[in-house]
Short mmCIF file of C-alpha atoms in Angstrom, two decimals:
data_model
loop_
_atom_site.label_atom_id
_atom_site.label_comp_id
_atom_site.label_asym_id
_atom_site.label_seq_id
_atom_site.Cartn_x
_atom_site.Cartn_y
_atom_site.Cartn_z
CA LYS A 29 0.00 0.00 0.00
CA ALA A 30 1.36 3.41 -0.94
CA GLY A 31 2.56 5.63 1.88
CA VAL A 32 2.20 9.35 2.37
CA THR A 33 3.66 11.22 -0.58
CA GLN A 34 5.04 14.71 -0.30
CA THR A 35 6.13 16.81 -3.24
CA PRO A 36 8.50 18.30 -4.01
CA ARG A 37 11.24 16.76 -1.86
CA TYR A 38 13.44 19.84 -2.04
CA LEU A 39 12.79 23.51 -2.70
CA ILE A 40 14.92 26.61 -2.71
CA LYS A 41 13.10 29.93 -2.55
CA THR A 42 14.04 33.56 -2.10
CA ARG A 43 12.90 35.73 0.79
CA GLY A 44 9.57 37.35 0.07
CA GLN A 45 8.39 34.66 -2.31
CA GLN A 46 5.60 32.23 -1.60
CA VAL A 47 5.63 28.46 -1.77
CA THR A 48 3.09 25.64 -2.00
CA LEU A 49 3.78 22.15 -0.73
CA SER A 50 1.68 19.09 -1.49
CA CYS A 51 0.77 16.01 0.50
CA SER A 52 -1.09 12.93 -0.75
CA PRO A 53 -2.31 10.81 2.16
CA ILE A 54 -2.68 7.08 2.41
CA SER A 55 -5.79 5.90 0.63
CA GLY A 56 -8.75 6.01 3.00
CA HIS A 57 -7.17 8.50 5.38
CA ARG A 58 -9.26 11.64 5.78
CA SER A 59 -7.01 13.60 8.13
CA VAL A 60 -3.83 15.38 7.10
CA SER A 61 -1.65 17.17 9.63
CA TRP A 62 1.35 19.37 8.90
CA TYR A 63 4.43 19.81 11.04
CA GLN A 64 7.50 22.01 10.76
CA GLN A 65 10.82 20.51 11.82
CA THR A 66 13.85 22.68 12.56
CA PRO A 67 17.05 21.96 14.51
CA GLY A 68 16.22 24.66 17.02
CA GLN A 69 12.51 24.15 17.62
CA GLY A 70 12.12 20.49 16.74
CA LEU A 71 8.79 19.26 15.42
CA GLN A 72 5.98 21.76 15.75
CA PHE A 73 2.35 21.31 14.80
CA LEU A 74 1.08 23.64 12.09
CA PHE A 75 -2.49 22.55 11.39
CA GLU A 76 -4.76 19.62 10.65
CA TYR A 77 -7.36 19.19 7.96
CA PHE A 78 -10.18 16.69 8.10
CA SER A 79 -12.83 16.34 5.42
CA GLU A 80 -11.71 19.58 3.75
CA THR A 81 -12.01 21.61 6.97
CA GLN A 82 -9.28 22.91 9.22
CA ARG A 83 -9.93 21.12 12.48
CA ASN A 84 -6.95 22.20 14.53
CA LYS A 85 -4.28 24.88 14.32
CA GLY A 86 -0.93 25.47 15.99
CA ASN A 87 0.78 28.72 16.90
CA PHE A 88 2.08 29.88 13.56
CA PRO A 89 1.51 33.23 11.85
CA GLY A 90 -1.15 33.70 9.23
CA ARG A 91 1.48 33.45 6.49
CA PHE A 92 1.12 29.70 6.93
CA SER A 93 -2.08 28.36 5.46
CA GLY A 94 -3.42 25.16 4.05
CA ARG A 95 -6.30 23.46 2.39
CA GLN A 96 -7.61 20.02 1.70
CA PHE A 97 -9.33 18.73 -1.38
CA SER A 98 -12.20 16.31 -1.71
CA ASN A 99 -9.77 13.45 -2.41
CA SER A 100 -8.06 14.27 0.94
CA ARG A 101 -4.91 15.58 -0.71
CA SER A 102 -3.65 18.63 1.10
CA GLU A 103 -1.52 21.62 0.29
CA MET A 104 0.15 24.09 2.55
CA ASN A 105 1.19 27.55 1.51
CA VAL A 106 3.70 29.90 3.03
CA SER A 107 3.59 33.49 1.84
CA THR A 108 6.23 36.20 2.17
CA LEU A 109 8.95 33.72 3.01
CA GLU A 110 11.47 34.53 5.72
CA LEU A 111 14.87 32.97 6.30
CA GLY A 112 13.49 31.36 9.46
CA ASP A 113 10.98 29.40 7.42
CA SER A 114 13.78 27.15 6.24
CA ALA A 115 12.79 23.76 7.59
CA LEU A 116 11.66 20.25 6.84
CA TYR A 117 7.89 20.28 6.40
CA LEU A 118 6.25 17.00 7.23
CA CYS A 119 2.73 15.88 6.67
CA ALA A 120 1.07 12.97 8.38
CA SER A 121 -2.16 11.26 7.47
CA SER A 122 -4.54 9.23 9.57
CA PHE A 123 -8.15 8.11 9.68
CA GLY A 124 -8.63 11.05 12.04
CA THR A 125 -11.05 9.30 14.34
CA THR A 126 -8.79 9.15 17.40
CA SER A 127 -6.84 12.13 18.63
CA GLY A 128 -3.15 11.94 17.96
CA SER A 129 -3.00 8.30 16.99
CA GLY A 130 -2.52 6.41 13.80
CA TYR A 131 -0.32 8.97 12.10
CA THR A 132 1.80 7.94 9.15
CA PHE A 133 4.36 10.54 8.18
CA GLY A 134 5.68 11.34 4.75
CA SER A 135 9.37 11.92 4.10
CA GLY A 136 8.93 15.67 4.05
CA THR A 137 9.72 18.63 1.86
CA ARG A 138 13.02 20.36 2.62
CA LEU A 139 12.51 24.10 2.12
CA THR A 140 15.50 26.40 2.01
CA VAL A 141 14.90 30.15 1.98
CA VAL A 142 17.81 32.27 0.75
CA GLY B 12 3.58 25.80 28.70
CA GLU B 13 3.19 22.31 27.35
CA SER B 14 6.39 20.60 26.35
CA VAL B 15 7.95 17.21 26.06
CA GLY B 16 11.67 16.91 26.49
CA LEU B 17 14.33 14.25 26.30
CA HIS B 18 17.05 14.07 28.91
CA LEU B 19 19.99 13.38 26.60
CA PRO B 20 20.58 14.70 23.08
CA THR B 21 22.85 11.78 22.19
CA LEU B 22 23.31 8.19 23.28
CA SER B 23 26.05 5.86 22.08
CA VAL B 24 25.86 2.12 22.67
CA GLN B 25 27.51 -1.05 21.47
CA GLU B 26 25.66 -3.55 19.31
CA GLY B 27 23.86 -6.04 21.49
CA ASP B 28 23.51 -3.69 24.45
CA ASN B 29 20.16 -2.58 25.77
CA SER B 30 19.36 1.09 25.20
CA ILE B 31 17.20 3.33 27.34
CA ILE B 32 15.98 6.65 26.04
CA ASN B 33 14.23 8.96 28.45
CA CYS B 34 11.65 11.68 28.13
CA ALA B 35 10.05 14.06 30.62
CA TYR B 36 6.70 15.68 29.99
CA SER B 37 5.17 18.63 31.75
CA ASN B 38 1.44 18.39 31.02
CA SER B 39 -0.24 16.20 33.61
CA ALA B 40 -3.36 16.17 31.41
CA SER B 41 -1.57 14.30 28.62
CA ASP B 42 -3.12 10.90 28.20
CA TYR B 43 -1.45 9.45 25.13
CA PHE B 44 2.24 9.05 24.37
CA ILE B 45 4.11 7.85 21.32
CA TRP B 46 7.70 7.05 20.48
CA TYR B 47 8.94 7.74 16.96
CA LYS B 48 12.14 6.86 15.14
CA GLN B 49 13.46 9.15 12.44
CA GLU B 50 16.20 8.07 10.08
CA SER B 51 18.11 10.49 7.93
CA GLY B 52 16.05 11.75 5.00
CA LYS B 53 12.83 10.18 6.25
CA GLY B 54 9.83 11.18 8.27
CA PRO B 55 9.19 9.93 11.80
CA GLN B 56 8.21 6.28 11.99
CA PHE B 57 5.89 4.97 14.69
CA ILE B 58 7.55 2.61 17.17
CA ILE B 59 5.16 2.13 20.07
CA ASP B 60 2.51 4.02 21.99
CA ILE B 61 0.97 3.95 25.44
CA ARG B 62 -2.11 5.44 27.04
CA SER B 63 -2.16 6.93 30.49
CA ASN B 64 -4.18 4.06 31.94
CA MET B 65 -1.14 1.82 31.47
CA ASP B 66 2.36 1.98 32.91
CA LYS B 67 4.10 -0.47 30.59
CA ARG B 68 3.69 -1.72 27.07
CA GLN B 69 5.86 -4.11 25.11
CA GLY B 70 6.49 -4.53 21.43
CA GLN B 71 9.04 -6.40 19.43
CA ARG B 72 12.38 -5.61 21.15
CA VAL B 73 10.92 -2.37 22.55
CA THR B 74 9.25 -1.50 25.82
CA VAL B 75 7.73 1.80 26.84
CA LEU B 76 7.41 2.68 30.51
CA LEU B 77 5.21 5.48 31.78
CA ASN B 78 5.56 6.96 35.24
CA LYS B 79 2.74 9.46 35.69
CA THR B 80 3.82 10.36 39.21
CA VAL B 81 7.02 11.99 37.98
CA LYS B 82 5.79 12.57 34.42
CA HIS B 83 8.45 10.43 32.85
CA LEU B 84 8.46 8.22 29.80
CA SER B 85 11.16 5.85 28.65
CA LEU B 86 11.85 3.67 25.65
CA GLN B 87 13.87 0.53 26.13
CA ILE B 88 15.38 -1.18 23.11
CA ALA B 89 16.67 -4.69 23.69
CA ALA B 90 19.72 -6.06 21.88
CA THR B 91 20.33 -2.82 20.02
CA GLN B 92 21.37 -3.23 16.40
CA PRO B 93 23.16 -0.86 13.99
CA GLY B 94 19.84 -0.44 12.17
CA ASP B 95 18.46 1.15 15.32
CA SER B 96 20.73 4.15 14.81
CA ALA B 97 18.41 7.12 14.35
CA VAL B 98 16.86 10.05 16.16
CA TYR B 99 14.16 9.07 18.65
CA PHE B 100 11.34 11.38 19.64
CA CYS B 101 8.70 11.11 22.26
CA ALA B 102 5.39 12.83 21.62
CA GLU B 103 2.36 13.51 23.75
CA ASN B 104 -1.27 14.26 23.17
CA SER B 105 -3.74 15.77 25.55
CA PRO B 106 -7.47 16.42 25.22
CA GLN B 107 -6.78 20.16 25.03
CA ALA B 108 -4.47 19.67 22.06
CA GLY B 109 -7.07 17.89 19.95
CA THR B 110 -5.28 15.93 17.28
CA ALA B 111 -1.96 17.73 17.65
CA LEU B 112 1.10 15.97 18.97
CA ILE B 113 3.70 17.80 21.01
CA PHE B 114 7.16 16.46 20.31
CA GLY B 115 10.29 16.44 22.38
CA LYS B 116 13.56 17.53 20.82
CA GLY B 117 14.93 14.07 20.19
CA THR B 118 17.77 11.78 21.18
CA THR B 119 20.27 10.61 18.59
CA LEU B 120 21.09 6.95 19.15
CA SER B 121 24.35 5.74 17.67
CA VAL B 122 25.03 2.01 17.64
CA SER B 123 28.53 0.80 16.97
CA SER B 124 29.40 -2.77 16.01
#
């Protein structure tokens, strides 16, 4: 069975630009959560989408946004990129019926802002 | 605030030894805990989980212990192998956090043969 697929794997962007990352969940999973991973802050929760609705949100500025499509694929967007946005962005999918459990993570998108 | 932390950033062991990775959590309302393994270039991989109504859970070569009195979690890996070399994270979930997991900063386990 296919795992969680994140595209692209690597991105280099310039400060001030915007970026869109994509996540295709495991078939049947309706929940997609996004996390930011940096050496300094570790893994931090960005937001979760379930059935095309944002169900939960972490403490990130409004420049970070997301959406989910009817096929459960999700995208996250970061506008007006800052150097500090350089990170590994991970998405995780699950059935979404039990809080915090059943996550399967993708391999991430490595974003570098220069 | 809510946080989950690991006591040691790195741990080096010999192949065949038993490894113990520790984690302290601060939110007494957390009721679900997970250990993840992350290898270079990959996302976190589920190892084992435990709910707060248990104090011990065993898997294949791994055991998680939960001490709610001192808010401490540990992962024991038996007969550690070179393939166990990775970064290990504990994560917690509480009812207030909804579906979000709060991760600790990780322990890098290095296994030498």
